[in-house]
Short mmCIF file of C-alpha atoms in Angstrom, two decimals:
data_model
loop_
_atom_site.label_atom_id
_atom_site.label_comp_id
_atom_site.label_asym_id
_atom_site.label_seq_id
_atom_site.Cartn_x
_atom_site.Cartn_y
_atom_site.Cartn_z
CA UNK R 20 -6.87 -23.38 43.43
CA UNK R 21 -4.76 -24.36 40.41
CA UNK R 22 -5.04 -23.56 36.72
CA UNK R 23 -4.88 -26.42 34.23
CA UNK R 24 -3.98 -26.36 30.52
CA UNK R 25 -7.54 -25.60 29.45
CA UNK R 26 -7.44 -22.30 31.30
CA UNK R 27 -10.25 -23.28 33.69
CA UNK R 28 -9.68 -23.04 37.47
CA UNK R 29 -10.03 -26.30 39.41
CA UNK R 30 -10.56 -26.47 43.20
CA UNK R 31 -9.11 -29.39 45.11
CA UNK R 32 -12.14 -29.59 47.43
CA UNK R 33 -15.59 -28.05 47.36
CA UNK R 34 -15.83 -24.90 49.49
CA UNK R 35 -17.90 -25.00 52.65
CA UNK R 36 -20.02 -22.17 51.26
CA UNK R 37 -20.45 -20.44 47.94
CA UNK R 38 -17.50 -18.13 47.17
CA UNK R 39 -18.05 -14.41 47.49
CA UNK R 40 -17.43 -11.82 44.81
CA UNK R 41 -13.90 -11.16 46.09
CA UNK R 42 -12.97 -14.81 45.70
CA UNK R 43 -14.55 -14.99 42.28
CA UNK R 44 -12.71 -11.85 41.21
CA UNK R 45 -9.41 -13.33 42.38
CA UNK R 46 -10.23 -16.47 40.43
CA UNK R 47 -10.92 -14.35 37.33
CA UNK R 48 -7.57 -12.62 37.73
CA UNK R 49 -5.82 -15.99 37.80
CA UNK R 50 -7.67 -17.17 34.71
CA UNK R 51 -6.83 -13.99 32.81
CA UNK R 52 -3.19 -14.13 33.86
CA UNK R 53 -2.94 -17.67 32.60
CA UNK R 54 -4.59 -16.76 29.29
CA UNK R 55 -2.37 -13.77 28.62
CA UNK R 56 0.80 -15.67 29.58
CA UNK R 57 0.37 -18.01 26.63
CA UNK R 58 1.54 -21.61 26.36
CA UNK R 59 4.66 -21.15 28.50
CA UNK R 60 8.26 -19.90 28.51
CA UNK R 61 9.58 -22.68 26.28
CA UNK R 62 7.24 -21.73 23.42
CA UNK R 63 8.15 -18.08 23.91
CA UNK R 64 11.86 -18.88 23.80
CA UNK R 65 11.36 -20.84 20.58
CA UNK R 66 9.59 -17.84 19.04
CA UNK R 67 12.43 -15.54 20.08
CA UNK R 68 15.08 -17.92 18.69
CA UNK R 69 13.43 -17.56 15.29
CA UNK R 70 13.98 -13.81 15.49
CA UNK R 71 10.27 -13.17 16.10
CA UNK R 72 8.44 -11.37 18.88
CA UNK R 73 5.47 -12.83 20.70
CA UNK R 74 1.98 -11.69 19.83
CA UNK R 75 1.65 -9.38 22.83
CA UNK R 76 5.10 -7.89 22.36
CA UNK R 77 4.03 -6.97 18.84
CA UNK R 78 0.78 -5.40 20.00
CA UNK R 79 2.69 -3.38 22.61
CA UNK R 80 4.82 -1.92 19.79
CA UNK R 81 1.83 -1.20 17.56
CA UNK R 82 -0.40 0.62 20.06
CA UNK R 83 0.14 3.61 22.30
CA UNK R 84 1.21 2.38 25.72
CA UNK R 85 -1.59 1.00 27.86
CA UNK R 86 -4.39 1.61 25.33
CA UNK R 87 -5.03 -1.90 23.97
CA UNK R 88 -8.37 -3.45 24.92
CA UNK R 89 -8.67 -7.17 24.22
CA UNK R 90 -11.88 -9.02 23.46
CA UNK R 91 -12.61 -12.75 23.66
CA UNK R 92 -9.47 -13.45 25.66
CA UNK R 93 -11.09 -16.59 27.08
CA UNK R 94 -12.48 -17.95 23.80
CA UNK R 95 -11.66 -21.65 23.20
CA UNK R 96 -12.51 -24.01 20.34
CA UNK R 97 -15.17 -26.74 20.57
CA UNK R 98 -13.69 -29.11 17.97
CA UNK R 99 -13.48 -32.84 18.61
CA UNK R 100 -11.17 -35.50 17.26
CA UNK R 101 -7.50 -35.77 16.35
CA UNK R 102 -6.59 -34.84 19.93
CA UNK R 103 -8.13 -31.38 19.78
CA UNK R 104 -10.54 -32.12 22.61
CA UNK R 105 -7.51 -32.37 24.94
CA UNK R 106 -5.98 -29.11 23.72
CA UNK R 107 -8.23 -26.13 24.31
CA UNK R 108 -6.01 -23.16 25.16
CA UNK R 109 -7.58 -19.75 25.70
CA UNK R 110 -7.47 -17.22 22.82
CA UNK R 111 -7.41 -20.16 20.37
CA UNK R 112 -4.26 -18.75 18.79
CA UNK R 113 -5.38 -15.21 17.92
CA UNK R 114 -5.49 -12.00 19.96
CA UNK R 115 -8.16 -9.45 18.97
CA UNK R 116 -8.96 -5.96 20.18
CA UNK R 117 -8.55 -2.24 19.71
CA UNK R 118 -6.45 0.63 21.02
CA UNK R 119 -4.93 3.96 20.07
CA UNK R 120 -2.18 4.73 17.56
CA UNK R 121 -0.99 8.33 17.87
CA UNK R 122 -4.17 8.92 19.86
CA UNK R 123 -6.51 7.60 17.15
CA UNK R 124 -8.61 4.42 17.34
CA UNK R 125 -7.31 1.34 15.50
CA UNK R 126 -8.46 -2.30 15.54
CA UNK R 127 -6.09 -5.25 15.26
CA UNK R 128 -5.92 -9.01 15.29
CA UNK R 129 -2.69 -10.93 15.72
CA UNK R 130 -1.93 -14.62 15.33
CA UNK R 131 -0.11 -16.37 18.17
CA UNK R 132 2.22 -18.87 16.51
CA UNK R 133 2.86 -20.54 19.88
CA UNK R 134 -0.72 -21.89 19.87
CA UNK R 135 -1.53 -24.37 17.09
CA UNK R 136 1.13 -22.65 14.98
CA UNK R 137 -1.29 -19.76 14.59
CA UNK R 138 -3.50 -22.00 12.42
CA UNK R 139 -7.06 -20.84 11.87
CA UNK R 140 -9.99 -22.88 13.16
CA UNK R 141 -13.67 -22.09 13.61
CA UNK R 142 -13.41 -20.24 16.93
CA UNK R 143 -10.23 -18.47 15.77
CA UNK R 144 -12.02 -17.27 12.64
CA UNK R 145 -15.12 -16.14 14.53
CA UNK R 146 -12.98 -13.92 16.73
CA UNK R 147 -11.54 -12.26 13.62
CA UNK R 148 -14.99 -11.94 12.03
CA UNK R 149 -16.31 -10.16 15.12
CA UNK R 150 -13.35 -7.77 15.19
CA UNK R 151 -13.68 -6.95 11.48
CA UNK R 152 -17.37 -6.23 11.96
CA UNK R 153 -16.56 -3.94 14.88
CA UNK R 154 -13.88 -2.08 12.92
CA UNK R 155 -16.27 -1.45 10.03
CA UNK R 156 -19.09 -0.37 12.36
CA UNK R 157 -16.78 1.97 14.29
CA UNK R 158 -15.20 3.35 11.13
CA UNK R 159 -11.60 2.74 12.19
CA UNK R 160 -8.53 1.18 10.49
CA UNK R 161 -7.87 -2.54 10.79
CA UNK R 162 -4.37 -4.01 11.16
CA UNK R 163 -3.65 -7.74 10.97
CA UNK R 164 -0.40 -9.22 12.31
CA UNK R 165 -0.06 -12.49 10.39
CA UNK R 166 2.01 -15.35 11.76
CA UNK R 167 0.13 -18.57 11.13
CA UNK R 168 0.28 -21.92 9.42
CA UNK R 169 -2.94 -21.50 7.45
CA UNK R 170 -6.14 -23.48 7.96
CA UNK R 171 -6.28 -25.86 10.91
CA UNK R 172 -6.34 -29.20 9.13
CA UNK R 173 -8.03 -31.02 12.01
CA UNK R 174 -11.12 -28.81 11.65
CA UNK R 175 -11.55 -29.37 7.92
CA UNK R 176 -14.23 -27.39 6.12
CA UNK R 177 -14.99 -25.28 9.20
CA UNK R 178 -11.54 -23.74 8.91
CA UNK R 179 -11.99 -23.10 5.20
CA UNK R 180 -15.34 -21.42 5.83
CA UNK R 181 -13.61 -19.25 8.41
CA UNK R 182 -11.29 -17.89 5.73
CA UNK R 183 -14.23 -17.26 3.45
CA UNK R 184 -15.78 -15.07 6.12
CA UNK R 185 -12.56 -13.07 6.41
CA UNK R 186 -12.34 -12.58 2.64
CA UNK R 187 -15.95 -11.42 2.39
CA UNK R 188 -15.53 -8.89 5.19
CA UNK R 189 -12.24 -7.58 3.75
CA UNK R 190 -13.94 -6.89 0.43
CA UNK R 191 -16.92 -5.25 2.14
CA UNK R 192 -14.56 -2.97 4.08
CA UNK R 193 -12.42 -2.16 1.03
CA UNK R 194 -12.44 1.57 0.40
CA UNK R 195 -14.41 2.16 3.61
CA UNK R 196 -11.70 1.72 6.26
CA UNK R 197 -7.94 1.40 5.72
CA UNK R 198 -6.78 -2.22 5.99
CA UNK R 199 -3.12 -3.03 6.63
CA UNK R 200 -1.54 -6.50 6.77
CA UNK R 201 1.80 -7.22 8.43
CA UNK R 202 3.43 -10.56 7.60
CA UNK R 203 5.57 -11.61 10.55
CA UNK R 204 5.94 -15.33 9.89
CA UNK R 205 4.41 -17.91 7.54
CA UNK R 206 1.28 -17.03 5.57
CA UNK R 207 0.53 -19.93 3.25
CA UNK R 208 -2.28 -21.37 1.17
CA UNK R 209 -5.65 -19.67 1.37
CA UNK R 210 -4.35 -17.54 4.24
CA UNK R 211 -2.28 -15.53 1.75
CA UNK R 212 -5.40 -14.10 0.14
CA UNK R 213 -6.48 -12.26 3.29
CA UNK R 214 -3.48 -9.85 3.13
CA UNK R 215 -3.76 -9.67 -0.67
CA UNK R 216 -7.23 -8.11 -0.29
CA UNK R 217 -6.01 -5.33 2.01
CA UNK R 218 -4.61 -1.92 1.08
CA UNK R 219 -0.99 -2.38 2.14
CA UNK R 220 1.20 -5.39 2.96
CA UNK R 221 4.29 -5.14 5.17
CA UNK R 222 6.89 -7.93 5.36
CA UNK R 223 9.97 -8.65 7.49
CA UNK R 224 13.11 -9.96 5.84
CA UNK R 225 14.19 -13.55 6.65
CA UNK R 226 11.23 -14.35 8.95
CA UNK R 227 8.11 -13.83 6.79
CA UNK R 228 6.92 -15.81 3.78
CA UNK R 229 3.77 -15.82 1.63
CA UNK R 230 2.85 -18.41 -0.98
CA UNK R 231 -0.14 -20.39 -2.20
CA UNK R 232 1.69 -23.72 -2.59
CA UNK R 233 4.87 -24.44 -0.68
CA UNK R 234 8.23 -25.71 -1.95
CA UNK R 235 7.40 -29.37 -1.23
CA UNK R 236 4.23 -29.31 -3.32
CA UNK R 237 5.95 -27.46 -6.15
CA UNK R 238 8.78 -29.99 -6.12
CA UNK R 239 6.37 -32.92 -6.31
CA UNK R 240 4.21 -31.41 -9.06
CA UNK R 241 6.69 -29.55 -11.29
CA UNK R 242 10.07 -30.82 -10.16
CA UNK R 243 11.26 -27.26 -9.44
CA UNK R 244 13.62 -26.81 -6.49
CA UNK R 245 13.04 -23.64 -4.49
CA UNK R 246 13.41 -22.52 -0.88
CA UNK R 247 10.65 -20.85 1.12
CA UNK R 248 12.54 -17.56 1.05
CA UNK R 249 13.12 -17.70 -2.71
CA UNK R 250 9.51 -18.65 -3.31
CA UNK R 251 7.70 -16.23 -1.06
CA UNK R 252 10.12 -14.21 1.03
CA UNK R 253 10.13 -10.46 1.51
CA UNK R 254 12.70 -9.97 -1.25
CA UNK R 255 10.58 -11.81 -3.79
CA UNK R 256 7.34 -10.05 -2.96
CA UNK R 257 8.89 -6.58 -2.77
CA UNK R 258 10.83 -6.75 -6.05
CA UNK R 259 9.10 -9.27 -8.34
CA UNK R 260 5.47 -9.99 -7.47
CA UNK R 261 4.54 -6.57 -6.10
CA UNK R 262 2.62 -8.11 -3.19
CA UNK R 263 4.63 -6.36 -0.46
CA UNK R 264 4.46 -2.56 -0.37
CA UNK R 265 6.94 -2.19 2.50
CA UNK R 266 9.83 -4.39 3.72
CA UNK R 267 11.86 -4.06 6.91
CA UNK R 268 14.81 -5.82 8.51
CA UNK R 269 13.15 -6.38 11.90
CA UNK R 270 9.74 -6.35 13.51
CA UNK R 271 10.41 -3.24 15.60
CA UNK R 272 11.13 -1.00 12.60
CA UNK R 273 8.28 -2.62 10.66
CA UNK R 274 5.68 -1.82 13.30
CA UNK R 275 7.08 1.70 13.70
CA UNK R 276 6.47 2.22 9.97
CA UNK R 277 2.93 0.86 10.31
CA UNK R 278 2.31 3.51 12.96
CA UNK R 279 3.74 6.18 10.64
CA UNK R 280 1.52 5.06 7.76
CA UNK R 281 -1.56 5.15 10.01
CA UNK R 282 -0.70 8.73 10.98
CA UNK R 283 -1.19 9.75 7.33
CA UNK R 284 -4.48 7.95 6.72
CA UNK R 285 -8.05 8.91 7.60
CA UNK R 286 -9.96 6.63 9.91
CA UNK R 287 -12.51 5.93 7.18
CA UNK R 288 -13.78 7.16 3.83
CA UNK R 289 -16.08 9.75 5.44
CA UNK R 290 -13.22 11.59 7.12
CA UNK R 291 -10.34 13.62 5.71
CA UNK R 292 -6.74 12.55 6.37
CA UNK R 293 -5.28 14.16 9.50
CA UNK R 294 -3.78 17.60 8.82
CA UNK R 295 -1.37 19.55 10.99
CA UNK R 296 -0.10 23.14 10.95
CA UNK R 297 3.11 22.86 8.92
CA UNK R 298 6.48 23.93 10.26
CA UNK R 299 7.76 24.14 6.69
CA UNK R 300 6.61 27.48 5.18
CA UNK R 301 4.02 27.15 2.42
CA UNK R 302 5.71 29.97 0.50
CA UNK R 303 9.14 28.32 0.48
CA UNK R 304 10.80 28.51 -2.92
CA UNK R 305 12.68 25.43 -4.15
CA UNK R 306 15.68 26.92 -5.93
CA UNK R 307 17.44 23.55 -5.91
CA UNK R 308 14.97 22.25 -8.50
CA UNK R 309 16.59 24.47 -11.13
CA UNK R 310 19.75 22.37 -10.82
CA UNK R 311 18.25 18.96 -9.97
CA UNK R 312 16.36 18.49 -13.25
CA UNK R 313 18.39 18.73 -16.49
CA UNK R 314 16.71 20.60 -19.31
CA UNK R 315 17.93 18.00 -21.81
CA UNK R 316 15.11 15.41 -22.07
CA UNK R 317 17.48 12.45 -22.57
CA UNK R 318 19.36 12.98 -19.28
CA UNK R 319 18.27 11.14 -16.16
CA UNK R 320 17.71 12.30 -12.57
CA UNK R 321 16.04 11.01 -9.42
CA UNK R 322 12.40 12.04 -8.99
CA UNK R 323 12.79 11.35 -5.26
CA UNK R 324 15.08 14.38 -5.06
CA UNK R 325 12.34 16.50 -6.63
CA UNK R 326 9.75 15.23 -4.15
CA UNK R 327 12.14 15.89 -1.26
CA UNK R 328 12.18 19.55 -2.27
CA UNK R 329 8.40 19.76 -2.61
CA UNK R 330 7.34 17.86 0.52
CA UNK R 331 6.93 19.36 3.97
CA UNK R 332 10.31 19.03 5.70
CA UNK R 333 11.46 16.78 2.84
CA UNK R 334 9.60 13.77 4.29
CA UNK R 335 7.59 11.19 2.35
CA UNK R 336 6.65 7.53 2.58
CA UNK R 337 7.33 5.66 -0.66
CA UNK R 338 5.06 2.73 -1.52
CA UNK R 339 6.49 -0.28 -3.40
CA UNK R 340 9.94 1.31 -3.43
CA UNK R 341 11.66 -1.80 -4.83
CA UNK R 342 9.01 -2.84 -7.37
CA UNK R 343 8.32 -1.13 -10.70
CA UNK R 344 10.88 1.55 -9.94
CA UNK R 345 10.13 3.44 -13.15
CA UNK R 346 7.17 5.05 -11.39
CA UNK R 347 7.25 6.68 -7.95
CA UNK R 348 4.26 6.43 -5.59
CA UNK R 349 4.41 8.13 -2.22
CA UNK R 350 2.38 9.65 0.59
CA UNK R 351 3.58 13.00 1.88
CA UNK R 352 2.36 16.30 3.24
CA UNK R 353 2.31 19.66 1.50
CA UNK R 354 1.20 22.61 3.57
CA UNK R 355 0.22 20.18 6.34
CA UNK R 356 -2.21 18.25 4.08
CA UNK R 357 -1.68 14.60 3.16
CA UNK R 358 -1.08 14.19 -0.57
CA UNK R 359 -0.57 11.16 -2.81
CA UNK R 360 2.21 11.68 -5.33
CA UNK R 361 2.69 9.71 -8.54
CA UNK R 362 5.75 10.51 -10.63
CA UNK R 363 7.68 9.03 -13.50
CA UNK R 364 11.20 8.04 -12.44
CA UNK R 365 13.74 9.02 -15.15
CA UNK R 366 16.54 7.17 -13.33
CA UNK R 367 14.84 3.79 -14.02
CA UNK R 368 14.05 2.81 -17.62
CA UNK R 369 13.96 6.54 -18.42
CA UNK R 370 10.61 6.71 -16.61
CA UNK R 371 8.61 4.79 -19.22
CA UNK R 372 5.33 3.15 -18.28
CA UNK R 373 5.18 -0.64 -18.48
CA UNK R 374 2.88 -3.36 -17.16
CA UNK R 375 4.14 -3.33 -13.56
CA UNK R 376 4.37 0.46 -13.33
CA UNK R 377 0.82 0.82 -14.63
CA UNK R 378 -0.54 -1.63 -12.06
CA UNK R 379 1.44 -0.05 -9.23
CA UNK R 380 0.28 3.48 -10.01
CA UNK R 381 -3.32 2.45 -10.72
CA UNK R 382 -3.77 0.77 -7.35
CA UNK R 383 -2.21 3.73 -5.57
CA UNK R 384 -4.50 6.19 -7.37
CA UNK R 385 -7.53 4.05 -6.44
CA UNK R 386 -6.47 3.96 -2.79
CA UNK R 387 -5.97 7.71 -2.57
CA UNK R 388 -9.29 8.38 -4.28
CA UNK R 389 -11.13 5.98 -1.96
CA UNK R 390 -9.87 7.79 1.12
CA UNK R 391 -10.06 11.41 0.00
CA UNK R 392 -6.32 11.94 -0.48
CA UNK R 393 -5.55 14.57 -3.17
CA UNK R 394 -3.32 13.50 -6.07
CA UNK R 395 -0.26 15.27 -7.44
CA UNK R 396 1.20 13.80 -10.64
CA UNK R 397 4.77 14.68 -11.63
CA UNK R 398 5.16 13.95 -15.33
CA UNK R 399 8.35 13.19 -17.23
CA UNK R 400 7.43 10.26 -19.46
CA UNK R 401 8.79 9.22 -22.87
CA UNK R 402 5.92 6.80 -23.51
CA UNK R 403 5.02 3.17 -22.93
CA UNK R 404 7.76 0.54 -22.99
CA UNK R 405 7.86 -1.02 -26.47
CA UNK R 406 8.45 -4.72 -27.06
CA UNK R 407 6.84 -8.04 -27.88
CA UNK R 408 6.94 -9.17 -24.25
CA UNK R 409 5.03 -6.10 -23.12
CA UNK R 410 2.42 -6.40 -25.88
CA UNK R 411 1.89 -10.12 -25.31
CA UNK R 412 1.82 -9.52 -21.56
CA UNK R 413 -1.15 -7.21 -21.99
CA UNK R 414 0.26 -3.69 -21.76
CA UNK R 415 -2.96 -2.43 -23.36
CA UNK R 416 -5.09 -3.96 -20.61
CA UNK R 417 -2.71 -3.10 -17.78
CA UNK R 418 -2.10 0.43 -19.01
CA UNK R 419 -5.86 0.89 -19.14
CA UNK R 420 -5.99 0.17 -15.41
CA UNK R 421 -4.10 3.38 -14.72
CA UNK R 422 -6.23 5.28 -17.21
CA UNK R 423 -9.42 3.96 -15.58
CA UNK R 424 -8.17 4.82 -12.10
CA UNK R 425 -7.42 8.44 -13.00
CA UNK R 426 -10.61 8.95 -14.99
CA UNK R 427 -12.65 7.55 -12.10
CA UNK R 428 -10.96 9.61 -9.37
CA UNK R 429 -12.95 12.47 -7.83
CA UNK R 430 -10.36 13.84 -5.37
CA UNK R 431 -8.44 17.06 -6.14
CA UNK R 432 -5.93 16.32 -8.92
CA UNK R 433 -3.00 18.50 -10.00
CA UNK R 434 -0.58 17.61 -12.80
CA UNK R 435 2.93 19.07 -13.16
CA UNK R 436 4.79 18.46 -16.44
CA UNK R 437 8.49 18.74 -15.62
CA UNK R 438 9.97 17.90 -19.03
CA UNK R 439 8.73 15.52 -21.69
CA UNK R 440 5.25 14.04 -21.98
CA UNK R 441 4.86 11.96 -25.11
CA UNK R 442 2.04 10.00 -26.69
CA UNK R 443 -0.55 7.97 -24.86
CA UNK R 444 1.59 8.01 -21.73
CA UNK R 445 1.03 11.77 -21.47
CA UNK R 446 -2.73 11.24 -21.59
CA UNK R 447 -2.61 8.46 -18.99
CA UNK R 448 -0.54 10.51 -16.53
CA UNK R 449 -3.57 12.56 -15.45
CA UNK R 450 -3.71 15.02 -18.31
CA UNK R 451 -6.37 17.72 -18.54
CA UNK R 452 -8.25 15.61 -21.07
CA UNK R 453 -8.83 12.81 -18.54
CA UNK R 454 -9.94 15.16 -15.80
CA UNK R 455 -7.14 16.66 -13.74
CA UNK R 456 -8.29 19.92 -12.14
CA UNK R 457 -5.15 21.93 -12.87
CA UNK R 458 -2.16 21.27 -15.14
CA UNK R 459 1.06 23.16 -14.52
CA UNK R 460 4.23 22.96 -16.61
CA UNK R 461 7.86 23.92 -16.31
CA UNK R 462 9.48 26.00 -19.08
CA UNK R 463 11.36 22.96 -20.43
CA UNK R 464 8.20 20.92 -21.05
CA UNK R 465 7.63 19.10 -24.32
CA UNK R 466 4.15 17.67 -24.91
CA UNK R 467 3.76 15.83 -28.21
CA UNK R 468 2.71 12.59 -29.86
CA UNK R 469 6.35 11.51 -29.87
CA UNK R 470 9.86 12.93 -29.71
CA UNK R 471 10.91 15.39 -32.41
CA UNK R 472 13.36 12.98 -34.07
CA UNK R 473 10.81 10.21 -34.40
CA UNK R 474 8.09 12.61 -35.49
CA UNK R 475 10.28 14.14 -38.20
CA UNK R 476 11.17 10.70 -39.54
CA UNK R 477 7.47 9.90 -39.94
CA UNK R 478 6.09 13.24 -41.11
CA UNK R 479 8.95 14.17 -43.44
CA UNK R 480 10.04 10.71 -44.53
CA UNK R 481 9.81 11.42 -48.26
CA UNK R 482 11.49 14.82 -48.07
CA UNK R 483 14.39 13.37 -46.10
CA UNK R 484 14.77 10.43 -48.51
CA UNK R 485 14.72 12.73 -51.56
CA UNK R 486 17.24 15.19 -50.11
CA UNK R 487 20.81 15.38 -51.38
CA UNK R 488 21.93 15.59 -47.72
CA UNK R 489 19.43 13.53 -45.70
CA UNK R 490 21.10 14.12 -42.34
CA UNK R 491 21.20 17.89 -42.72
CA UNK R 492 17.62 17.90 -43.94
CA UNK R 493 16.51 15.71 -41.05
CA UNK R 494 18.23 18.03 -38.53
CA UNK R 495 16.55 21.10 -40.05
CA UNK R 496 13.14 19.45 -40.06
CA UNK R 497 13.54 18.26 -36.47
CA UNK R 498 14.31 21.84 -35.48
CA UNK R 499 11.26 23.06 -37.42
CA UNK R 500 8.98 20.49 -35.79
CA UNK R 501 10.20 21.47 -32.33
CA UNK R 502 9.72 25.17 -32.94
CA UNK R 503 6.21 24.69 -34.33
CA UNK R 504 4.67 21.95 -32.14
CA UNK R 505 6.94 21.24 -29.17
CA UNK R 506 7.79 24.61 -27.68
CA UNK R 507 6.96 24.99 -23.96
CA UNK R 508 3.95 27.23 -24.56
CA UNK R 509 2.16 25.23 -27.27
CA UNK R 510 -0.03 23.33 -24.76
CA UNK R 511 -0.68 26.49 -22.73
CA UNK R 512 -1.83 28.35 -25.83
CA UNK R 513 -4.45 25.66 -26.37
CA UNK R 514 -5.65 25.54 -22.77
CA UNK R 515 -4.27 22.07 -22.05
CA UNK R 516 -1.81 23.53 -19.53
CA UNK R 517 -3.15 26.10 -17.09
CA UNK R 518 0.16 27.83 -16.46
CA UNK R 519 3.87 27.61 -17.18
CA UNK R 520 5.62 28.24 -13.87
CA UNK R 521 9.06 28.87 -12.46
CA UNK R 522 10.23 25.44 -11.18
CA UNK R 523 11.31 27.06 -7.92
CA UNK R 524 7.67 28.06 -7.31
CA UNK R 525 6.30 24.53 -7.76
CA UNK R 526 5.71 23.90 -4.05
CA UNK R 527 3.98 27.27 -3.68
CA UNK R 528 1.80 26.58 -6.73
CA UNK R 529 0.86 23.08 -5.56
CA UNK R 530 -0.11 24.16 -2.06
CA UNK R 531 -2.14 27.03 -3.52
CA UNK R 532 -3.91 24.72 -5.94
CA UNK R 533 -4.70 22.13 -3.25
CA UNK R 534 -5.99 24.86 -0.94
CA UNK R 535 -8.26 26.13 -3.69
CA UNK R 536 -9.53 22.60 -4.39
CA UNK R 537 -10.16 21.82 -0.73
CA UNK R 538 -13.77 20.70 -0.46
CA UNK R 539 -14.04 19.69 -4.11
CA UNK R 540 -17.37 17.97 -4.75
CA UNK R 541 -17.69 16.13 -8.04
CA UNK R 542 -21.03 14.56 -8.94
CA UNK R 543 -20.72 11.16 -10.61
CA UNK R 544 -23.36 9.12 -12.47
CA UNK R 545 -25.43 6.73 -10.40
CA UNK R 546 -24.09 3.19 -10.76
CA UNK R 547 -23.35 0.12 -8.72
CA UNK R 548 -19.64 0.23 -9.62
CA UNK R 549 -17.41 0.57 -12.65
CA UNK R 550 -15.84 -2.32 -14.51
CA UNK R 551 -12.08 -1.63 -14.57
CA UNK R 552 -9.86 -3.77 -16.83
CA UNK R 553 -8.66 -6.09 -14.07
#
């Protein structure tokens, strides 16, 4: 018996009698071995020379050892023409199945670039469709390992329809099961929209690219000269476009981070995120916070340092670390519970909100709300970024995305005002007026329409202009405005802040508040869905 390129066993001569079950089982083992081996050592070596792992090496890193179960290993395409009828390798260029990640069920599909360059045809797409349907029915996360050349040109509209089926299923599963995309090679044309519809996108530096139209097309249409890496590499999508939430230097560390992210997510929207008994005491005071955050509102600091103090064991997973750095979004644990944290970042643009920061935070809030992850908002915001570019770019519409996301969220929500909270940005950052459950403040907080200097210039403009010593008058009026409207207890006196707390007790207060809110059940009006300002 020998195995040919199609993956079907061929016998040199007909047997004298029908083969028994043992012979047929041995034949099956040979067929399966051929299918899992892939197109041969030369193709594997080429993949390795590019700095990329093979499809099965990647799946071995993603899943707990020995837990992956593959389906449709022997699937082959039925296309005719352009030489396809002579090339019918098993798997058709995509491996699909399920296994365990940290002991919990996860589904995955992974393109095999060694077969048709990972390009998607009809059979290839149908394998993915089946897996996506299974993941949704089983209520388990779905991970895609993308390394393909887009639609299989030889199959024409059938390939395009295959992508349509993926898009439709991704949207149907959105907010029901976590969906994670890992870009580990090319992902071009319509193929790029499949990851864009998922919750998180991972990329690997130097070996992964995403774009709708490649450099050659751009050069012919617009005359612009650009490389694949400049156009759609990990650096571009993690710092400029905001497509990539996480970027890593190699596939091993990337897949390890995917496993870590999955450990913090629920399997579906009907389950709570996994919680563990914390080793870090819930009653731990954070004395370091008294020195980390300057009382002077104009001085900067790193909000990551604050979160390190508040989080269990100082650990958190930051989302979109390199994009829109003026707002911090992270998943962490407090008291063993998974929490989503949104915080202004005073070390970048003084922590103002702009178009990109609003979009980044809004999507993160929506994700956490969809999967029952409580929200903690750390506020230190001077306002929205002023400027013609921001206004013409639609800061009103984009800022409203964050406002809509918070107002629509039904998970437990706790706000902490560290220092300043001015104007509309204060409202947007999950204030009591838009529905946060509890608002806590530090004793240096300033909540107002604007800073004291700007407010005094507006309110007392005529008095300052008529004064014999305008500067002295302005200084006196600024002091008066602060003492009357911007002292730390003004908001608390009016019930817009529930308590002014010792900063060192912030972790204790947050864990207590989240424990109290555990099991929160908020009734919302019956509707098909909202209409956010997309």
